CSV table of C-alpha atoms in Angstrom, one decimal:
chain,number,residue,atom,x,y,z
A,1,UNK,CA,-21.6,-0.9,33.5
A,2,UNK,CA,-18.6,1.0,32.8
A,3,UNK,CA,-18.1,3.7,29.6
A,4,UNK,CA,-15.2,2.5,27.8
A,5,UNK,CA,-12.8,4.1,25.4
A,6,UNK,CA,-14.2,2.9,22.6
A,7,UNK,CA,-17.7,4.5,23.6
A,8,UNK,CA,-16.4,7.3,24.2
A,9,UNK,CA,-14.6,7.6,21.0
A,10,UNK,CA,-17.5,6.2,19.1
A,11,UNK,CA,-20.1,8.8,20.8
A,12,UNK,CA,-17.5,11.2,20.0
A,13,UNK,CA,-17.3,10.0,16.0
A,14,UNK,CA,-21.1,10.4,15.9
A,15,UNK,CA,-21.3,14.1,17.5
A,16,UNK,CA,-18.5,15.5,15.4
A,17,UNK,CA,-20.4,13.7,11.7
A,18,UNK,CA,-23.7,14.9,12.4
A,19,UNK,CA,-22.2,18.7,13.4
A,20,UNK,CA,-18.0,19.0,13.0
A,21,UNK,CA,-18.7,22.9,14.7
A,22,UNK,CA,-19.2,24.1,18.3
A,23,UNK,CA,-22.7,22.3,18.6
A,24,UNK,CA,-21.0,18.9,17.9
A,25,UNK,CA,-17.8,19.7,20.1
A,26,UNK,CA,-20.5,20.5,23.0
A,27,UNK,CA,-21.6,17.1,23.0
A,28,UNK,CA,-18.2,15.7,22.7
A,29,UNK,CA,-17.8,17.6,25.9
A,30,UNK,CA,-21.0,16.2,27.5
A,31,UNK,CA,-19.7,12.5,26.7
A,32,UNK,CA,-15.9,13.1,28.0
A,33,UNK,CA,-17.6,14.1,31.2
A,34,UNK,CA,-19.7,11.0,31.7
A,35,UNK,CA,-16.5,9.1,31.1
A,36,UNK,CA,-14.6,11.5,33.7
A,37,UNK,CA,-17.5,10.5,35.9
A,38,UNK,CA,-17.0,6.7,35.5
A,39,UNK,CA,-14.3,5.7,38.2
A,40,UNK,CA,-13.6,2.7,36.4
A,41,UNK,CA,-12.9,4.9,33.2
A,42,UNK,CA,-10.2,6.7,34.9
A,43,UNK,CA,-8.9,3.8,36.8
A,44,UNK,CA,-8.1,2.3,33.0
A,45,UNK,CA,-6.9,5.1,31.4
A,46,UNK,CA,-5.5,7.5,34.3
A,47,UNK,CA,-4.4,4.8,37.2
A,48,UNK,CA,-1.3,4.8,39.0
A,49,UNK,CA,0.0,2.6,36.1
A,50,UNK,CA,0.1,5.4,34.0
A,51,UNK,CA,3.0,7.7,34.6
A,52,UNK,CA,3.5,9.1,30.8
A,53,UNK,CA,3.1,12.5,30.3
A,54,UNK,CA,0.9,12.3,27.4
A,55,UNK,CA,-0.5,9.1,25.7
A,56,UNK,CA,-2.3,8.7,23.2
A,57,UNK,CA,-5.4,6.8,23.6
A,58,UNK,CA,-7.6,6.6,20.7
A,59,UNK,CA,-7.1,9.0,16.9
A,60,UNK,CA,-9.8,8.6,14.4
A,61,UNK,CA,-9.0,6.6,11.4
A,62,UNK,CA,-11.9,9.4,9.3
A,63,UNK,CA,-12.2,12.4,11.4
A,64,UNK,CA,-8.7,12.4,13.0
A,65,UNK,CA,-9.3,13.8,16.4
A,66,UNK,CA,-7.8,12.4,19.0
A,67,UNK,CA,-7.9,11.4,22.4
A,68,UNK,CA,-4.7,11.7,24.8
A,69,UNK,CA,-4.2,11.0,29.1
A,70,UNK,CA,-2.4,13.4,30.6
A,71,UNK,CA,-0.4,12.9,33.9
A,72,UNK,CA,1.6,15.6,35.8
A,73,UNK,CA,2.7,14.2,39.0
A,74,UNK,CA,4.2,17.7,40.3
A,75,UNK,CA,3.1,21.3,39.6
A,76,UNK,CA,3.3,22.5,36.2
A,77,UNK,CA,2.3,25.8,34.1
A,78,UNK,CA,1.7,26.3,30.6
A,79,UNK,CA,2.0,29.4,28.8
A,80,UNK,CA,-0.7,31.1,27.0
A,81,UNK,CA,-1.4,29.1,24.0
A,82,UNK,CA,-4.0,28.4,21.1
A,83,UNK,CA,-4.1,24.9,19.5
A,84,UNK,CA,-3.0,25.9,15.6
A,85,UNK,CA,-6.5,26.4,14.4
A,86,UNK,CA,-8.0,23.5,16.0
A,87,UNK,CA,-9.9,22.9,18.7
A,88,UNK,CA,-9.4,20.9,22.0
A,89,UNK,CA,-11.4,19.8,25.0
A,90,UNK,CA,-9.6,19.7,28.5
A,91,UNK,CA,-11.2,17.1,30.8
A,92,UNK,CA,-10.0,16.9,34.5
A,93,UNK,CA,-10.1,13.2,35.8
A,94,UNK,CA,-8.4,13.8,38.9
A,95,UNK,CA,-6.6,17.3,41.1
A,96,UNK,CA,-7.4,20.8,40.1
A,97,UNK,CA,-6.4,22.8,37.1
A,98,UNK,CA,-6.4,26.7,37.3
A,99,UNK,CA,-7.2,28.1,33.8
A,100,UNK,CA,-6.9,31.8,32.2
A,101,UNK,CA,-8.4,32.5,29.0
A,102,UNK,CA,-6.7,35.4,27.2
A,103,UNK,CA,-7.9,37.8,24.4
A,104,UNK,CA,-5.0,38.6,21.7
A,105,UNK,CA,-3.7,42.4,22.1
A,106,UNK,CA,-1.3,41.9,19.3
A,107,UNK,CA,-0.4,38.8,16.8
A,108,UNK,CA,3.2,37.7,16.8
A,109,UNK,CA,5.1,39.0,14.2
A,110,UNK,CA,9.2,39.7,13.5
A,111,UNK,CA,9.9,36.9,15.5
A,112,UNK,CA,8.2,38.7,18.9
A,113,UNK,CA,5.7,36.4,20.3
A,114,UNK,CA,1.9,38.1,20.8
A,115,UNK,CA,0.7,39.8,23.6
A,116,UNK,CA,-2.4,38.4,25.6
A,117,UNK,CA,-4.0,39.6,28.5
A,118,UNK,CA,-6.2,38.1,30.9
A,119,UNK,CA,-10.0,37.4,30.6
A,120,UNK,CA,-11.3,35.1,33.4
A,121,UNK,CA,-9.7,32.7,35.5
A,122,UNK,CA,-11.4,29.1,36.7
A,123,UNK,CA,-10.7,25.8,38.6
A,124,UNK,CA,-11.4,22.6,36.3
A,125,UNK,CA,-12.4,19.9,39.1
A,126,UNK,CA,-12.7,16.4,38.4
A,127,UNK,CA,-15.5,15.6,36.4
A,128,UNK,CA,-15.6,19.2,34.5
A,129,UNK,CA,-14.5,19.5,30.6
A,130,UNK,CA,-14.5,22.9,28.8
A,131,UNK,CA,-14.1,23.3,25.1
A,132,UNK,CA,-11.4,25.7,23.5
A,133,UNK,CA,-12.5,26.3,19.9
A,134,UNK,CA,-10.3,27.3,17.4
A,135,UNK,CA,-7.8,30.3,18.4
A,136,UNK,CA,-9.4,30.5,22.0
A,137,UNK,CA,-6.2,31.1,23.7
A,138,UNK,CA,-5.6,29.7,27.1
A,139,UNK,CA,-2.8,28.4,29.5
A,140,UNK,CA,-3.4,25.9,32.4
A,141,UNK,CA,-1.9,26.0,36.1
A,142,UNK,CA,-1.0,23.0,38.6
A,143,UNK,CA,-0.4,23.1,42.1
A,144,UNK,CA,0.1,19.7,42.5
A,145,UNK,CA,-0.3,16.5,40.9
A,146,UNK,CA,-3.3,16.3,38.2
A,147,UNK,CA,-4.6,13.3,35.5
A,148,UNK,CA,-6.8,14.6,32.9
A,149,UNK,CA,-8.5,13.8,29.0
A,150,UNK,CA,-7.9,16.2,26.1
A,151,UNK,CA,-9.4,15.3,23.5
A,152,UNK,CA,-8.0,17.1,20.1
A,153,UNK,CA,-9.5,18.4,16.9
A,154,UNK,CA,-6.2,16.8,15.5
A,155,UNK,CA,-3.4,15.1,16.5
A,156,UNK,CA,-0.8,18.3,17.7
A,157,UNK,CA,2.4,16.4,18.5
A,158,UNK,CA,4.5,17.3,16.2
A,159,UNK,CA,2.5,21.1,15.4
A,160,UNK,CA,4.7,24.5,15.9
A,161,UNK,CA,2.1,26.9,18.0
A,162,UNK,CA,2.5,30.7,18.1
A,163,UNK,CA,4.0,32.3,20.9
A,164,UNK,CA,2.2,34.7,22.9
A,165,UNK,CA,3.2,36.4,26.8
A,166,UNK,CA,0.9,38.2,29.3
A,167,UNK,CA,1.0,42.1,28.6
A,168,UNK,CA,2.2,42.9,32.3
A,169,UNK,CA,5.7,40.8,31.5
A,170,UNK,CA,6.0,41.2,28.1
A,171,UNK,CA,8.9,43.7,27.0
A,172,UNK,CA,8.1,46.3,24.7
């Protein structure tokens, strides 16, 4: 039997009430990779019918985190970001995503965006989810075409991030 959206987001409503911290987002992980897991899961939500972007899938009516598909038909990099005192947790369904965690060297400030430098570097595969707890900083890379789950501690749509560049390119 196939894990649905609306198991997943109720698995994910029960983690985050009995423990709204890292424990709870650690199970939230644990359940978006069984749905990862599920081929028929990703057929529904990440098939070649989907060609947004970003949709979103499921937000909480109580808790308010959210659950969005991602799709990126071509290669595509992010810069190194935070997600505005929330958390999120990135899910792989389908390609490879390079990431680079980043500790802060200096805050933005004066209207210069931070400087970060590299901490480690990994592949997300399909299947894999990592959490990114509140000011983890982090920025994503894409060879090629990739489909994966975020699921966020709130809905960041319309949220202004801080700006932050790699020490090695940033002008002083």
């Amino acid at each position: 039997m196939s894990y649905t959206l609306e198991q997943l987001a109720a698995d994910c409503h029960d983690a985050l009430t009995a423990d709204p911290g890292p424990a709870g987002r650690e199970r939230v992980r644990r359940h978006l990779e069984r749905a990862l897991q599920d081929a028929a899961f990703v057929d529904d939500h990440l098939g070649d019918h989907n060609r947004a972007p970003r949709s979103l899938l499921y937000e909480d009516p109580a808790l308010k985190f959210c659950i969005f598909a991602h799709v990126y038909d071509d290669a595509k990099g992010g810069a190194p970001h935070d997600h505005a005192g929330t958390w999120a947790i990135y899910g792989q369904a389908k390609g490879t995503t390079e990431m680079t965690e980043w500790r802060k060297l200096r805050a933005p400030a004066g209207g210069k965006p931070g400087l970060v430098e590299p901490v480690k570097t990994y592949e997300l595969k399909p299947g894999m989810a990592v959490v990114y707890n509140e000011d983890a900083l982090h920025s994503p890379l894409r060879a090629g075409p990739t489909r994966l789950i975020r699921i966020e501690g709130r809905n960041l749509d319309n949220v202004t991030r801080d700006l932050y560049e790699p020490v090695d390119t940033a002008a002083e």
